[in-house]
Each structure stands twice: as structure tokens, then as C-alpha cells.
Tab-separated table of C-alpha atoms and ligand atoms in Angstrom:
chain	number	residue	atom	x	y	z
A	1	UNK	CA	-0.174	0.201	-0.068
A	2	UNK	CA	1.286	3.356	-0.824
A	3	UNK	CA	2.488	5.526	1.993
A	4	UNK	CA	1.906	9.175	1.359
A	5	UNK	CA	4.096	10.330	4.225
A	6	UNK	CA	6.916	8.427	2.551
A	7	UNK	CA	7.397	10.858	-0.259
A	8	UNK	CA	6.510	14.245	1.367
A	9	UNK	CA	7.951	17.524	-0.658
A	10	UNK	CA	10.083	19.989	0.951
A	11	UNK	CA	7.141	22.046	2.573
A	12	UNK	CA	5.512	18.687	3.688
A	13	UNK	CA	2.938	17.764	1.283
A	14	UNK	CA	2.516	14.626	0.066
A	15	UNK	CA	3.240	14.851	-4.030
A	16	UNK	CA	0.685	13.174	-6.410
A	17	UNK	CA	1.946	9.839	-7.904
A	18	UNK	CA	1.578	9.971	-11.783
A	19	UNK	CA	2.851	6.701	-13.279
A	20	UNK	CA	4.929	6.987	-16.155
A	21	UNK	CA	4.952	10.352	-15.329
A	22	UNK	CA	2.192	10.737	-17.744
A	23	UNK	CA	0.804	14.444	-18.704
A	24	UNK	CA	3.097	15.638	-16.239
A	25	UNK	CA	4.982	19.125	-17.057
A	26	UNK	CA	8.735	18.528	-15.675
A	27	UNK	CA	9.898	21.636	-17.420
A	28	UNK	CA	9.572	24.019	-19.873
A	29	UNK	CA	11.255	24.268	-23.260
A	30	UNK	CA	11.267	26.355	-26.393
A	31	UNK	CA	12.218	23.965	-28.724
A	32	UNK	CA	8.803	22.162	-29.735
A	33	UNK	CA	5.295	22.034	-29.574
A	34	UNK	CA	3.251	19.207	-29.848
A	35	UNK	CA	-0.987	19.741	-29.798
A	36	UNK	CA	-1.521	15.748	-29.071
A	37	UNK	CA	-5.395	16.307	-29.413
A	38	UNK	CA	-5.054	18.140	-33.107
A	39	UNK	CA	-2.018	16.279	-34.343
A	40	UNK	CA	0.394	19.462	-34.505
A	41	UNK	CA	4.107	19.296	-33.963
A	42	UNK	CA	6.239	23.036	-34.227
A	43	UNK	CA	9.994	22.988	-34.019
A	44	UNK	CA	10.589	26.603	-32.362
A	45	UNK	CA	7.286	27.756	-34.143
A	46	UNK	CA	7.748	25.690	-37.457
A	47	UNK	CA	5.116	23.490	-38.704
A	48	UNK	CA	6.659	20.248	-38.918
A	49	UNK	CA	5.212	19.673	-42.645
A	50	UNK	CA	6.729	23.210	-43.641
A	51	UNK	CA	10.025	22.274	-42.383
A	52	UNK	CA	9.945	18.722	-44.150
A	53	UNK	CA	8.978	19.966	-47.437
A	54	UNK	CA	10.950	23.540	-47.394
A	55	UNK	CA	13.937	22.983	-44.899
A	56	UNK	CA	17.344	20.588	-45.019
A	57	UNK	CA	18.291	18.928	-42.060
A	58	UNK	CA	21.435	20.871	-41.358
A	59	UNK	CA	18.897	24.278	-41.485
A	60	UNK	CA	16.791	22.644	-38.721
A	61	UNK	CA	19.757	21.670	-36.814
A	62	UNK	CA	20.896	25.279	-36.617
A	63	UNK	CA	16.930	26.237	-35.606
A	64	UNK	CA	17.305	23.872	-33.032
A	65	UNK	CA	20.371	24.789	-31.657
A	66	UNK	CA	19.925	28.798	-32.402
A	67	UNK	CA	16.205	29.327	-32.399
A	68	UNK	CA	16.301	30.731	-35.906
A	69	UNK	CA	16.282	29.780	-39.458
A	70	UNK	CA	19.870	30.153	-40.579
A	71	UNK	CA	20.649	33.263	-43.243
A	72	UNK	CA	22.695	31.444	-46.044
A	73	UNK	CA	26.305	32.707	-44.802
A	74	UNK	CA	25.196	30.906	-41.117
A	75	UNK	CA	24.045	27.934	-43.335
A	76	UNK	CA	27.438	27.906	-45.249
A	77	UNK	CA	29.430	28.032	-41.858
A	78	UNK	CA	27.694	25.054	-40.244
A	79	UNK	CA	27.915	22.989	-43.423
A	80	UNK	CA	31.998	23.508	-43.227
A	81	UNK	CA	31.846	22.359	-39.592
A	82	UNK	CA	29.644	19.394	-40.120
A	83	UNK	CA	31.869	18.400	-43.073
A	84	UNK	CA	35.251	19.118	-40.895
A	85	UNK	CA	33.632	17.208	-38.079
A	86	UNK	CA	32.897	13.743	-40.201
A	87	UNK	CA	35.561	11.885	-39.708
A	88	UNK	CA	36.164	10.082	-36.269
A	89	UNK	CA	39.251	8.832	-34.943
A	90	UNK	CA	41.149	5.452	-36.019
A	91	UNK	CA	40.906	4.056	-32.536
A	92	UNK	CA	37.095	4.160	-32.720
A	93	UNK	CA	37.012	2.737	-36.099
A	94	UNK	CA	39.590	-0.250	-34.673
A	95	UNK	CA	37.333	-0.550	-31.623
A	96	UNK	CA	34.332	-1.335	-33.843
A	97	UNK	CA	36.257	-3.355	-36.395
A	98	UNK	CA	38.456	-5.431	-33.791
A	99	UNK	CA	36.444	-5.162	-30.214
A	100	UNK	CA	33.042	-5.173	-30.944
A	101	UNK	CA	31.085	-8.420	-32.196
A	102	UNK	CA	29.820	-8.525	-35.402
A	103	UNK	CA	26.269	-9.871	-34.239
A	104	UNK	CA	26.082	-6.800	-31.741
A	105	UNK	CA	23.023	-4.863	-31.622
A	106	UNK	CA	23.859	-1.776	-33.447
A	107	UNK	CA	22.478	0.683	-30.514
A	108	UNK	CA	24.527	-0.917	-28.257
A	109	UNK	CA	27.613	-0.448	-30.395
A	110	UNK	CA	26.987	2.779	-31.358
A	111	UNK	CA	26.047	3.677	-27.424
A	112	UNK	CA	29.292	2.474	-26.773
A	113	UNK	CA	31.315	4.520	-29.286
A	114	UNK	CA	29.083	7.481	-28.885
A	115	UNK	CA	30.714	7.244	-25.180
A	116	UNK	CA	34.359	6.535	-26.427
A	117	UNK	CA	34.002	9.985	-28.638
A	118	UNK	CA	34.270	11.809	-25.406
A	119	UNK	CA	37.298	10.228	-24.550
A	120	UNK	CA	39.158	11.741	-27.537
A	121	UNK	CA	37.824	15.166	-27.234
A	122	UNK	CA	39.886	17.679	-25.775
A	123	UNK	CA	36.865	19.773	-25.043
A	124	UNK	CA	34.990	17.233	-23.378
A	125	UNK	CA	35.037	18.355	-19.788
A	126	UNK	CA	34.624	22.213	-20.980
A	127	UNK	CA	31.223	23.055	-20.158
A	128	UNK	CA	31.151	26.500	-21.697
A	129	UNK	CA	28.244	27.299	-23.921
A	130	UNK	CA	30.671	27.745	-26.755
A	131	UNK	CA	32.297	24.335	-26.288
A	132	UNK	CA	28.965	22.813	-26.078
A	133	UNK	CA	27.903	24.345	-28.852
A	134	UNK	CA	30.955	22.848	-30.813
A	135	UNK	CA	30.596	19.306	-29.068
A	136	UNK	CA	26.926	19.462	-30.385
A	137	UNK	CA	27.848	20.280	-34.118
A	138	UNK	CA	30.531	17.223	-33.397
A	139	UNK	CA	28.278	14.689	-32.361
A	140	UNK	CA	26.021	15.143	-34.902
A	141	UNK	CA	28.643	15.051	-37.708
A	142	UNK	CA	30.244	12.049	-36.302
A	143	UNK	CA	26.946	9.740	-35.469
A	144	UNK	CA	26.475	8.860	-39.296
A	145	UNK	CA	30.262	8.176	-39.937
A	146	UNK	CA	30.158	5.145	-36.540
A	147	UNK	CA	26.566	4.136	-37.765
A	148	UNK	CA	28.028	3.537	-41.422
A	149	UNK	CA	31.431	1.998	-40.291
A	150	UNK	CA	30.012	-0.368	-38.057
A	151	UNK	CA	27.251	-1.755	-40.855
A	152	UNK	CA	30.250	-1.962	-43.092
A	153	UNK	CA	32.782	-3.626	-40.832
A	154	UNK	CA	30.219	-6.053	-39.282
A	155	UNK	CA	29.758	-7.199	-42.864
A	156	UNK	CA	33.352	-7.657	-43.451
A	157	UNK	CA	33.844	-4.385	-45.494
A	158	UNK	CA	36.130	-1.574	-45.486
A	159	UNK	CA	34.566	1.293	-43.634
A	160	UNK	CA	34.299	4.087	-46.254
A	161	UNK	CA	35.618	7.548	-45.192
A	162	UNK	CA	33.198	10.238	-45.540
A	163	UNK	CA	33.504	12.362	-48.643
A	164	UNK	CA	33.041	15.470	-46.712
A	165	UNK	CA	30.884	16.917	-49.149
A	166	UNK	CA	27.199	17.443	-49.490
A	167	UNK	CA	24.687	16.999	-46.863
A	168	UNK	CA	24.643	14.616	-43.908
A	169	UNK	CA	22.125	12.557	-45.283
A	170	UNK	CA	24.440	12.506	-48.985
A	171	UNK	CA	27.286	11.606	-46.973
A	172	UNK	CA	25.846	8.972	-44.666
A	173	UNK	CA	24.249	7.092	-47.761
A	174	UNK	CA	27.616	7.376	-49.283
A	175	UNK	CA	29.398	5.752	-46.469
A	176	UNK	CA	26.845	3.237	-46.111
A	177	UNK	CA	26.880	1.953	-49.577
A	178	UNK	CA	30.223	2.905	-50.842
A	179	UNK	CA	28.413	5.068	-53.539
A	180	UNK	CA	27.017	8.090	-54.065
A	181	UNK	CA	23.124	8.150	-53.772
A	182	UNK	CA	20.832	9.286	-56.205
A	183	UNK	CA	19.123	12.644	-55.181
A	184	UNK	CA	15.946	10.922	-54.478
A	185	UNK	CA	17.258	8.781	-52.083
A	186	UNK	CA	19.215	11.668	-50.616
A	187	UNK	CA	16.205	13.786	-50.192
A	188	UNK	CA	14.266	11.248	-48.623
A	189	UNK	CA	16.636	10.332	-45.843
A	190	UNK	CA	16.998	14.134	-45.371
A	191	UNK	CA	13.376	14.550	-45.113
A	192	UNK	CA	13.176	11.507	-42.636
A	193	UNK	CA	16.042	13.153	-40.390
A	194	UNK	CA	13.918	16.369	-40.472
A	195	UNK	CA	11.042	14.656	-39.257
A	196	UNK	CA	12.996	12.921	-36.622
A	197	UNK	CA	14.901	15.849	-34.901
A	198	UNK	CA	12.865	16.984	-31.962
A	199	UNK	CA	9.860	15.555	-29.934
A	200	UNK	CA	9.443	17.443	-26.761
A	201	UNK	CA	10.337	15.492	-23.327
A	202	UNK	CA	10.289	12.159	-24.857
A	203	UNK	CA	12.166	9.521	-23.054
A	204	UNK	CA	15.576	9.781	-24.424
A	205	UNK	CA	15.366	13.682	-24.160
A	206	UNK	CA	14.286	13.345	-20.683
A	207	UNK	CA	17.217	10.908	-20.207
A	208	UNK	CA	19.532	13.291	-21.731
A	209	UNK	CA	18.306	16.187	-19.545
A	210	UNK	CA	18.298	14.075	-16.472
A	211	UNK	CA	21.814	13.364	-17.034
A	212	UNK	CA	22.692	16.793	-17.798
A	213	UNK	CA	21.045	18.199	-14.722
A	214	UNK	CA	23.613	16.812	-12.818
A	215	UNK	CA	26.100	18.986	-14.633
A	216	UNK	CA	27.695	15.716	-16.151
A	217	UNK	CA	28.788	16.340	-19.762
A	218	UNK	CA	27.577	16.119	-22.778
A	219	UNK	CA	28.873	12.779	-23.891
A	220	UNK	CA	27.353	11.241	-20.900
A	221	UNK	CA	23.888	12.531	-21.468
A	222	UNK	CA	23.705	11.554	-25.057
A	223	UNK	CA	25.234	7.948	-24.435
A	224	UNK	CA	22.275	7.536	-21.827
A	225	UNK	CA	19.775	8.891	-24.252
A	226	UNK	CA	21.092	6.454	-27.064
A	227	UNK	CA	20.490	3.604	-24.271
A	228	UNK	CA	16.823	4.998	-23.762
A	229	UNK	CA	16.232	5.487	-27.552
A	230	UNK	CA	17.222	1.647	-28.209
A	231	UNK	CA	14.099	0.444	-26.576
A	232	UNK	CA	11.261	-0.779	-28.431
A	233	UNK	CA	8.687	1.483	-26.562
A	234	UNK	CA	10.694	4.366	-28.078
A	235	UNK	CA	13.096	4.336	-31.063
A	236	UNK	CA	13.403	0.586	-31.452
A	237	UNK	CA	9.565	0.415	-32.453
A	238	UNK	CA	10.388	0.901	-36.202
A	239	UNK	CA	12.512	-2.298	-36.501
A	240	UNK	CA	9.416	-4.016	-34.946
A	241	UNK	CA	7.403	-2.695	-37.396
A	242	UNK	CA	9.470	-3.944	-40.282
A	243	UNK	CA	9.775	-7.406	-38.290
A	244	UNK	CA	6.092	-7.639	-38.219
A	245	UNK	CA	5.607	-6.367	-41.832
A	246	UNK	CA	8.231	-9.292	-42.764
A	247	UNK	CA	6.604	-11.895	-41.029
A	248	UNK	CA	3.322	-11.121	-42.879
A	249	UNK	CA	4.972	-11.122	-46.050
A	250	UNK	CA	6.569	-14.411	-45.572
A	251	UNK	CA	3.507	-15.890	-43.911
A	252	UNK	CA	1.500	-15.131	-46.866
A	253	UNK	CA	-1.528	-14.613	-44.904
A	254	UNK	CA	-4.117	-12.212	-45.648
A	255	UNK	CA	-3.136	-8.870	-43.991
A	256	UNK	CA	-6.408	-8.172	-42.194
A	257	UNK	CA	-6.501	-11.646	-41.043
A	258	UNK	CA	-3.310	-11.488	-39.697
A	259	UNK	CA	-3.977	-8.393	-37.828
A	260	UNK	CA	-7.298	-9.536	-36.548
A	261	UNK	CA	-5.340	-12.378	-35.278
A	262	UNK	CA	-2.689	-10.355	-33.534
A	263	UNK	CA	-5.352	-8.291	-31.990
A	264	UNK	CA	-7.602	-11.318	-30.644
A	265	UNK	CA	-4.563	-12.550	-29.014
A	266	UNK	CA	-4.022	-9.249	-27.302
A	267	UNK	CA	-0.850	-8.416	-29.083
A	268	UNK	CA	0.549	-5.200	-28.948
A	269	UNK	CA	1.069	-3.605	-32.729
A	270	UNK	CA	4.354	-1.422	-32.671
A	271	UNK	CA	4.278	1.904	-34.264
A	272	UNK	CA	0.608	2.262	-33.154
A	273	UNK	CA	-0.542	4.562	-30.572
A	274	UNK	CA	1.440	7.435	-28.930
A	275	UNK	CA	1.857	8.757	-25.589
A	276	UNK	CA	0.851	12.521	-26.633
A	277	UNK	CA	-0.838	12.297	-29.914
A	278	UNK	CA	-4.453	10.992	-29.496
A	279	UNK	CA	-4.727	11.451	-33.483
A	280	UNK	CA	-2.403	10.554	-36.033
A	281	UNK	CA	1.112	11.588	-35.501
A	282	UNK	CA	1.480	14.570	-38.248
A	283	UNK	CA	5.016	12.962	-38.955
A	284	UNK	CA	3.399	9.880	-39.800
A	285	UNK	CA	1.129	11.458	-42.010
A	286	UNK	CA	4.500	13.033	-43.973
A	287	UNK	CA	5.883	9.853	-43.917
A	288	UNK	CA	3.155	7.982	-45.431
A	289	UNK	CA	3.246	10.234	-48.453
A	290	UNK	CA	6.968	9.870	-48.813
A	291	UNK	CA	6.214	5.989	-48.655
A	292	UNK	CA	3.745	6.266	-51.182
A	293	UNK	CA	6.103	8.103	-53.755
A	294	UNK	CA	8.675	5.485	-52.853
A	295	UNK	CA	6.338	2.752	-53.260
A	296	UNK	CA	5.481	4.203	-56.926
A	297	UNK	CA	8.877	4.696	-57.852
A	298	UNK	CA	10.008	1.374	-56.895
A	299	UNK	CA	7.162	-0.354	-58.135
A	300	UNK	CA	6.487	-2.126	-54.907
A	301	UNK	CA	3.436	-1.323	-53.239
A	302	UNK	CA	2.856	-4.261	-50.956
A	303	UNK	CA	4.627	-2.560	-47.801
A	304	UNK	CA	2.402	0.257	-48.260
A	305	UNK	CA	-0.648	-1.970	-48.554
A	306	UNK	CA	0.080	-4.099	-45.797
A	307	UNK	CA	0.716	-0.931	-43.492
A	308	UNK	CA	-2.437	0.760	-44.274
A	309	UNK	CA	-4.603	-2.439	-43.805
A	310	UNK	CA	-2.721	-2.975	-40.478
A	311	UNK	CA	-3.010	0.967	-39.410
A	312	UNK	CA	-6.770	0.938	-40.510
A	313	UNK	CA	-7.274	-1.979	-38.609
A	314	UNK	CA	-5.881	-1.123	-35.365
A	315	UNK	CA	-7.407	2.094	-35.602
A	316	UNK	CA	-10.568	0.753	-35.751
A	317	UNK	CA	-10.413	-1.651	-33.204
A	318	UNK	CA	-8.258	0.099	-30.626
A	319	UNK	CA	-8.592	3.989	-31.403
A	320	UNK	CA	-4.931	3.712	-31.704
A	321	UNK	CA	-3.154	6.018	-34.712
A	322	UNK	CA	-0.062	5.208	-36.382
A	323	UNK	CA	3.236	6.952	-35.071
A	324	UNK	CA	6.543	8.067	-36.497
A	325	UNK	CA	7.897	4.685	-36.532
A	326	UNK	CA	4.983	3.120	-38.416
A	327	UNK	CA	5.709	3.976	-41.875
A	328	UNK	CA	9.187	4.854	-41.468
A	329	UNK	CA	9.853	1.090	-41.491
A	330	UNK	CA	8.465	0.922	-44.737
A	331	UNK	CA	10.507	3.905	-46.253
A	332	UNK	CA	13.840	2.671	-44.910
A	333	UNK	CA	13.025	-0.560	-46.206
A	334	UNK	CA	12.477	0.900	-49.852
A	335	UNK	CA	15.856	2.451	-49.510
A	336	UNK	CA	17.663	-0.728	-48.772
A	337	UNK	CA	18.704	0.343	-45.603
A	338	UNK	CA	19.618	-2.875	-43.221
A	339	UNK	CA	16.598	-3.308	-40.402
A	340	UNK	CA	18.393	-2.945	-37.678
A	341	UNK	CA	20.041	0.462	-38.720
A	342	UNK	CA	16.504	2.182	-38.460
A	343	UNK	CA	16.867	3.076	-34.663
A	344	UNK	CA	20.324	4.277	-35.393
A	345	UNK	CA	18.994	6.828	-38.078
A	346	UNK	CA	16.347	8.128	-35.456
A	347	UNK	CA	19.281	8.679	-33.257
A	348	UNK	CA	21.447	10.393	-36.093
A	349	UNK	CA	18.547	12.710	-36.270
A	350	UNK	CA	17.381	13.035	-32.806
A	351	UNK	CA	21.161	13.941	-31.569
A	352	UNK	CA	20.335	17.260	-32.706
A	353	UNK	CA	17.392	17.387	-30.152
A	354	UNK	CA	19.174	15.862	-27.486
A	355	UNK	CA	21.972	18.533	-27.665
A	356	UNK	CA	19.575	21.117	-28.236
A	357	UNK	CA	17.934	20.318	-25.146
A	358	UNK	CA	20.875	20.085	-23.055
A	359	UNK	CA	22.203	23.379	-24.227
A	360	UNK	CA	18.395	24.536	-23.096
A	361	UNK	CA	19.166	22.668	-19.638
A	362	UNK	CA	22.127	24.258	-18.754
A	363	UNK	CA	21.124	27.942	-19.541
A	364	UNK	CA	19.294	27.773	-16.428
A	365	UNK	CA	19.827	24.436	-14.718
A	366	UNK	CA	17.803	22.636	-12.028
A	367	UNK	CA	18.899	18.973	-10.691
A	368	UNK	CA	15.871	16.812	-11.985
A	369	UNK	CA	15.376	14.700	-8.971
A	370	UNK	CA	11.848	13.601	-8.534
A	371	UNK	CA	10.580	11.546	-5.546
A	372	UNK	CA	9.315	8.022	-5.280
A	373	UNK	CA	6.733	6.772	-2.876
A	374	UNK	CA	7.704	3.747	-0.754
A	375	UNK	CA	5.723	1.047	-0.690
A	376	UNK	CA	8.026	-1.581	1.380
A	377	UNK	CA	7.769	-2.474	4.902
A	378	UNK	CA	9.400	-0.276	7.853
A	379	UNK	CA	9.432	-2.361	10.779
A	380	UNK	CA	12.189	-5.003	9.997
A	381	UNK	CA	15.409	-5.347	12.061
A	382	UNK	CA	18.604	-7.525	10.969
A	383	UNK	CA	18.918	-11.098	12.231
A	384	UNK	CA	22.310	-12.847	12.684
A	385	UNK	CA	23.240	-14.573	9.392
A	386	UNK	CA	22.458	-17.713	10.803
A	387	UNK	CA	18.827	-17.033	11.756
A	388	UNK	CA	17.486	-15.636	8.494
B	401	MLT	C1	9.675	10.677	-30.334
B	401	MLT	O1	9.609	11.263	-31.376
B	401	MLT	O2	10.624	10.673	-29.487
B	401	MLT	C2	8.250	9.687	-30.348
B	401	MLT	O3	7.123	10.037	-30.883
B	401	MLT	C3	8.548	8.986	-29.107
B	401	MLT	C4	7.711	10.466	-27.858
B	401	MLT	O4	7.562	11.316	-28.241
B	401	MLT	O5	7.327	9.666	-26.564
């Protein structure tokens, strides 16, 4: 039984228990606004659909970090820094090559090398705002290189050094495949990065801010965020969605019958439903449009059709709507990206949101330290070990 007296606030009041912190406002942010009833998402006042159509990932990164869309000269300078920062220290590539099992879960391998980046950064412990901004750029520039290097070395291939040209989306696809992407693939990857960049106080961002609020460093904070994003109830969901679609495809079963069976068995359908959105996630609507275009271009509509059947059935049966992970899975699949890299790609994008939140946290830091209501016994005494 809960004992309110065990969790009094400093002024003696019993705090209210809110499981999963659902609906709790833990802090204020200028970074993004979500209206979960209406399906609205703004980054610093800009509609997500406007940004996805009219802004590059680099412009969005600048916007999140600086609060304004960049002028051309500011964007040129940021792009210069991003390109300069793409290579990673050879010791870290060696770690991926020689000290990481080939069958490691990518998010675990990447969580480890993100942490290692801090060991090779002379500015790691410099907590000035200027150094933290440089480290935000550095982390965003280097994570795509790490994702691509891990994917290649686990396949026994040579890592491809960044070209240090073009956009993050361009160089990432180049390093992954060893050949320059076409404009369509680059555009889709760029838009996917824009869509995943920021989303309020989601679990991984909260993790980053909790760690940052102890005045720990940026590398520790984003390493924790990587761990939180990995979970299937967060960024790991896009992998689970694709596994479901592949399972359905391999079974040859009718999609309606398949989903009816899953729902009857009480199974959770990943990528459907969201803690904040009570209507369709606006990012899912944009990704659905991207999936339609890509399906037509590739002449491969089955993933779109299966996804639509499943999403409609789940919405009808449970009132749950598609979230960002539902259609991104098929988009990445049609781009030919390995399934277990979907969450790392989410991380490549969210690195901008995590670091923007950390910069914001440190502007006016307050240790994030909620309370737990104690529900255990209170009347125990230690017996000699032989009598226990
Ligand atoms: C996200 O973008 O982080 C996910 O939609 C999860 C969330 O917001 O809780």
C-alpha cells in the first residue's frame, strides 16, 4: 500500500503519484510544441510539414540550436563545420572493427562508441556554452560516420571514409553503400532526418536532460539517451514494425486476417499509438506520403498496402493511430537500409534534439530529482545471518 508520508515535498505536502509521469510538465522548453489532440508539431514555431518540405536537416539543426532559421552565410558555416567534423578517430573505427562483435545490436555498439568519442575530445570536460555548441555539431557530424562504419565492418567490408562533401544525408548514404546516392534517396533521407529531430520530453530526451542536470558532460548525457532510444517502446519500435511486415509477407497470410488474429491474441502492434498524440502523428502523415511516392517509384506497393491495412484495422479496433515509427520502417526498407539500422538513423537525427535540449537545460539548470513513494515495510531488524 502506498504511504504518502514516505514521499513528502520540502514543504511537507504529499506529492501526487503519476505513473510513467504521464501528462506531467517537468520543465519548460522553447524547442518544440505538440498538440496531441489536433496532431500538431512545431519546432521553434515552425510546422513540421513546412520544415519537411522546405528546410534541410542542417537548417533544422541550426534552428534547434540557435532558435532562428539560418541565413545563407550561417548555413554555409555550419555545413563547413559538419563536413570538417565527419571523420572519427581511427582508434574508434578500430574498436568497431576489432573489439565489437559483428552480431552486436547496433544501438549497443553505437552507444559504446558515442561514449568513446568523449575520450578523444579535448573539449569533453569544457562546459562553456561555446564548447557545448561545438560538441553538439561534432556529435551530429560523427554519428552517421559511426553508423556506416559499424554496418560495413560487421559485414567484413572496409569502412568508407566520409567524402566531406554535400549534406549529412548524402554523405551518410555514401558511407553506408560505398557509392553516391541519387538525389531522390538523399532527399528522402534528409526529410526523414528533419522529421525525427525533436519531439519534446520523449524518454531519450528526458534521459539526456536528467543526466545533463547533474552537470555531467554532453557525451555522458547523449550516451544515456542512446540507451533510452534503443527500447522498443521508444525508437526501437521502427525495427519491430518491419519485423512484423516481413513476418506477414513471409507467411503469405491476408493482412486483415493477420492483424485480426494479433489483436484477438491481445498482442501489441508496434508503431501504433502514442503517449501524446490522440490522433495521427503528423510525422506519420508525411512519412505515409513519402512511402507512397517511393512505392510507386520502386514499383513495390506491398509494404504500403500491408501497412495501410494494419494501421486502419488497429485504428478501428483500438482507436490507436500510426506514429512516426510505423511508416518510416517501410520507407527505410525501400531505401535498402538494413532493418536494425532504423533506430540508429533515428538517433542520427535526434542527436540534434538531445543536444539542443542540453544546451537549453544548462542555460538555467536545476537538478532533475523527483521523488518515489515508498511502499515497502518499515519494521524490519537485522537478524544474525544464521537465523535468517
Ligand atoms: C519521439 O519522437 O521521440 C517519439 O514519438 C516518442 C515520444 O515522443 O514519446
